[in-house]
Coordinates of C-alpha atoms in Angstrom, one line a residue:
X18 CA 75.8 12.9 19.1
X19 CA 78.4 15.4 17.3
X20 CA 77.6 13.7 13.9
X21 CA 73.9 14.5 14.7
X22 CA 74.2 18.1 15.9
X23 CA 76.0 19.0 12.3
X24 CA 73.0 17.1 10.3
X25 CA 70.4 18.9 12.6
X26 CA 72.4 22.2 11.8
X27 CA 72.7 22.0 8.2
X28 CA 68.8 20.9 8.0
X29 CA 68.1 24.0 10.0
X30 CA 70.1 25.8 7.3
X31 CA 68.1 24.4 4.8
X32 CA 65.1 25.0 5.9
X33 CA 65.6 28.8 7.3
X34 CA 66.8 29.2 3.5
X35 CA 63.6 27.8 2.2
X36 CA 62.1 29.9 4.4
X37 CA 64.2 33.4 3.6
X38 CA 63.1 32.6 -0.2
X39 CA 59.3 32.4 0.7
X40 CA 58.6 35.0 -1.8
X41 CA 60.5 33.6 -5.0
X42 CA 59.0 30.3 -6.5
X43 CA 61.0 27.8 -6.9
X44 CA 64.3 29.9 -6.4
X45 CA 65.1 28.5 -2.9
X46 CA 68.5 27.1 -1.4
X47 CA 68.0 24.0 0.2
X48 CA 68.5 21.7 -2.3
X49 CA 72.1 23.2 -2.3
X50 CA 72.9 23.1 1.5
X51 CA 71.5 19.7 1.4
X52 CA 73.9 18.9 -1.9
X53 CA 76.8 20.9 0.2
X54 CA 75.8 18.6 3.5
X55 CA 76.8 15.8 1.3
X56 CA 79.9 16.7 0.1
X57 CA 80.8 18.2 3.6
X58 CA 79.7 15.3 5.9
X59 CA 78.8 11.8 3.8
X60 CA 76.3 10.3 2.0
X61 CA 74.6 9.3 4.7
X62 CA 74.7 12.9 6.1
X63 CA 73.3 14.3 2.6
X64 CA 70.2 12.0 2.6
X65 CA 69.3 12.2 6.8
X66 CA 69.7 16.3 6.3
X67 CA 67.4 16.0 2.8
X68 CA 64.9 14.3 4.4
X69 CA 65.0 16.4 7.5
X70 CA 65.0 19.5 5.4
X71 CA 62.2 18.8 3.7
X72 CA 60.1 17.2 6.4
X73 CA 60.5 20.2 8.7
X74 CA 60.6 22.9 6.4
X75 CA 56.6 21.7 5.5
X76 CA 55.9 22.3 8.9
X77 CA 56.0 26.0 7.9
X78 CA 54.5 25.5 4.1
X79 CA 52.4 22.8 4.9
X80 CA 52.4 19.2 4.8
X81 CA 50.4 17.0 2.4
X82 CA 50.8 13.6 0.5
X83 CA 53.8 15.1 -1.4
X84 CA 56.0 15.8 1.5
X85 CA 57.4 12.4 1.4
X86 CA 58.3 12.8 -2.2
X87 CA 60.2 16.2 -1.7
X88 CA 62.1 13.9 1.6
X89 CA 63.1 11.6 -1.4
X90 CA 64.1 14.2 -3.5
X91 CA 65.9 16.2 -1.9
X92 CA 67.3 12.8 0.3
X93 CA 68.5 11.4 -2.9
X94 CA 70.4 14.5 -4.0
X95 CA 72.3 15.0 -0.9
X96 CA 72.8 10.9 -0.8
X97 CA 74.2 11.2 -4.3
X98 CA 76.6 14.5 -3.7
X99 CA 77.9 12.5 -0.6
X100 CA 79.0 9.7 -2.8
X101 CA 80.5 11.4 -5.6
X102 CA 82.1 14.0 -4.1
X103 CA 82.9 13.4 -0.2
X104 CA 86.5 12.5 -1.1
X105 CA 87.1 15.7 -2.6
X106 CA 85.4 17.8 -0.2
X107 CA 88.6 19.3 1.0
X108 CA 90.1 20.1 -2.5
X109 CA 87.0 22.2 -3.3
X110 CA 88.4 25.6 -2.7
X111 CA 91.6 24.6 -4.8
X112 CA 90.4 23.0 -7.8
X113 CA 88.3 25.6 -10.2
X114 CA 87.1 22.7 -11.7
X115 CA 85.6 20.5 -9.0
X116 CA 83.7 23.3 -7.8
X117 CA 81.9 23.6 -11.7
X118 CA 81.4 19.9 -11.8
X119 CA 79.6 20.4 -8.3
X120 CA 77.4 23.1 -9.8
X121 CA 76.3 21.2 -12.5
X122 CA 75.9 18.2 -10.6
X123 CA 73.5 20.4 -8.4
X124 CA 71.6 21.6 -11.7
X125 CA 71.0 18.6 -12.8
X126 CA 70.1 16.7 -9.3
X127 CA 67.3 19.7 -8.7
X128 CA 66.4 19.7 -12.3
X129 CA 66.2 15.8 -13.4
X130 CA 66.4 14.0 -10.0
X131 CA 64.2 16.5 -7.4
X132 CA 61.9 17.2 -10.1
X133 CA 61.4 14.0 -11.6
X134 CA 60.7 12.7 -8.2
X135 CA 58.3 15.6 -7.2
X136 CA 56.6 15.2 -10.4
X137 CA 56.0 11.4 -10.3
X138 CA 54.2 12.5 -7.5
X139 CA 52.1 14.2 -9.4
X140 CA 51.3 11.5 -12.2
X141 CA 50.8 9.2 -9.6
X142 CA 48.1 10.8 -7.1
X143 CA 46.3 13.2 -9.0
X144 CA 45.5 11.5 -12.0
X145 CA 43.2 8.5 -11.8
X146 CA 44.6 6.4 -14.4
X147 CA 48.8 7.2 -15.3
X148 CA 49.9 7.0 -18.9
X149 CA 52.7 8.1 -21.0
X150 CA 50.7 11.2 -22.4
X151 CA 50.1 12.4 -18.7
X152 CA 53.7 12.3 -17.8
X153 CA 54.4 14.3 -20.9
X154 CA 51.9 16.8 -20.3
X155 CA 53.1 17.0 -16.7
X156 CA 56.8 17.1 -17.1
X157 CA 56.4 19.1 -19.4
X158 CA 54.3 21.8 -17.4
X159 CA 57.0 21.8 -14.8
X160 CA 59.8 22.3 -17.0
X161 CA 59.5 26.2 -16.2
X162 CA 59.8 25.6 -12.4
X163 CA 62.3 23.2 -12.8
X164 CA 65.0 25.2 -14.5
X165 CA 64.2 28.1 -11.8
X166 CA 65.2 25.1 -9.0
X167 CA 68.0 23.9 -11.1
X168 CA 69.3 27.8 -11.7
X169 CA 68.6 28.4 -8.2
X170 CA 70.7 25.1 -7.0
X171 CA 73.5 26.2 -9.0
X172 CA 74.0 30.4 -8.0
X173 CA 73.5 28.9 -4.5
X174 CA 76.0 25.9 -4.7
X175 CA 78.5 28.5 -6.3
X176 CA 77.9 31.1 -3.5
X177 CA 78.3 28.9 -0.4
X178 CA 80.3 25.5 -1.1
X179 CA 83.5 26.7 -0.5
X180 CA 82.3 28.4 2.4
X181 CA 80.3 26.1 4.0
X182 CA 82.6 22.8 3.3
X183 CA 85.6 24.8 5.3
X184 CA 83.2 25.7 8.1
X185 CA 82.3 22.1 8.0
X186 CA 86.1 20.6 7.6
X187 CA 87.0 22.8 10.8
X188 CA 84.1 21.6 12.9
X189 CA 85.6 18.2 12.3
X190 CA 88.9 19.0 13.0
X191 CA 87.8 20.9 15.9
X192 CA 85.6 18.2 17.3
X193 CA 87.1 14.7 15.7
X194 CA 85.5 13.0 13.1
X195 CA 81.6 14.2 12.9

């Protein structure tokens, strides 16, 4: 129950962040409290509080057929920070240099793994027949929006990870192993 009161909270966080950033396209911060949710809690954590984030957060900017593709994405991303950088969650304050490879990490997950993910969606239902020229055409459209995410992921991942993973390390230490 403790383990699933932190995910619940840190999807929360995710979404009220989408939410705050209603008014900026594309320059949002859930992609890096679900990236930080990985390193702070697991893996499993990161993908359970990706797919939450973005599940719930459609509630308020409505769902469609390519809300399961942004659960994926963003899933993925938080999956993939929990497995690279769990063990080192505690040595992010210290090490200058772990906290940069965590922001580029997060650039490149919202950029090349979020986007490409969203934007397969996009190849694959609203085009009749998929080729190689639509994918260019349609990667290549969303390039713009992508680097605003990937910027985004990055300013955000640098302003709260340190935070965030601390508040997270002391809820476990508090409470046991969440």
């Amino acid at each position: 129950a403790r383990e699933v009161v932190v995910i619940a909270v840190m999807a929360a966080l995710a979404v009220a962040g989408r939410a705050a950033f209603f008014m900026l396209p594309q320059f949002k911060p859930t992609a890096a409290i679900v990236i930080i949710a990985g390193v702070g809690l697991g893996a499993e954590a990161g993908f359970l509080t990706g797919a939450l984030a973005g599940f719930v957060s459609n509630f308020f900017f409505g769902q469609g057929p390519w809300t399961p593709w942004q659960m994926a994405g963003m899933a993925l991303a938080g999956y993939i920070a929990g497995a690279l950088f769990h063990r080192c969650a505690d040595k992010l304050g210290e090490s200058r240099l772990l906290k940069w490879a965590l922001v580029i990490f997060g650039g490149a997950a919202a950029f090349f793994l979020y986007g490409a993910v969203v934007d397969m969606w996009t190849i694959l239902m609203m085009t009749e027949k998929p080729s190689l020229e639509t994918a260019l055409v349609v990667y290549t459209a969303a390039v713009p929006f992508n680097i605003v995410h990937a910027a985004a992921t990055m300013i955000f991942i640098l302003l709260l990870a340190v935070p965030v993973t601390e508040k997270i390390a002391r809820a476990r230490k508090k409470y046991g192993e969440v």
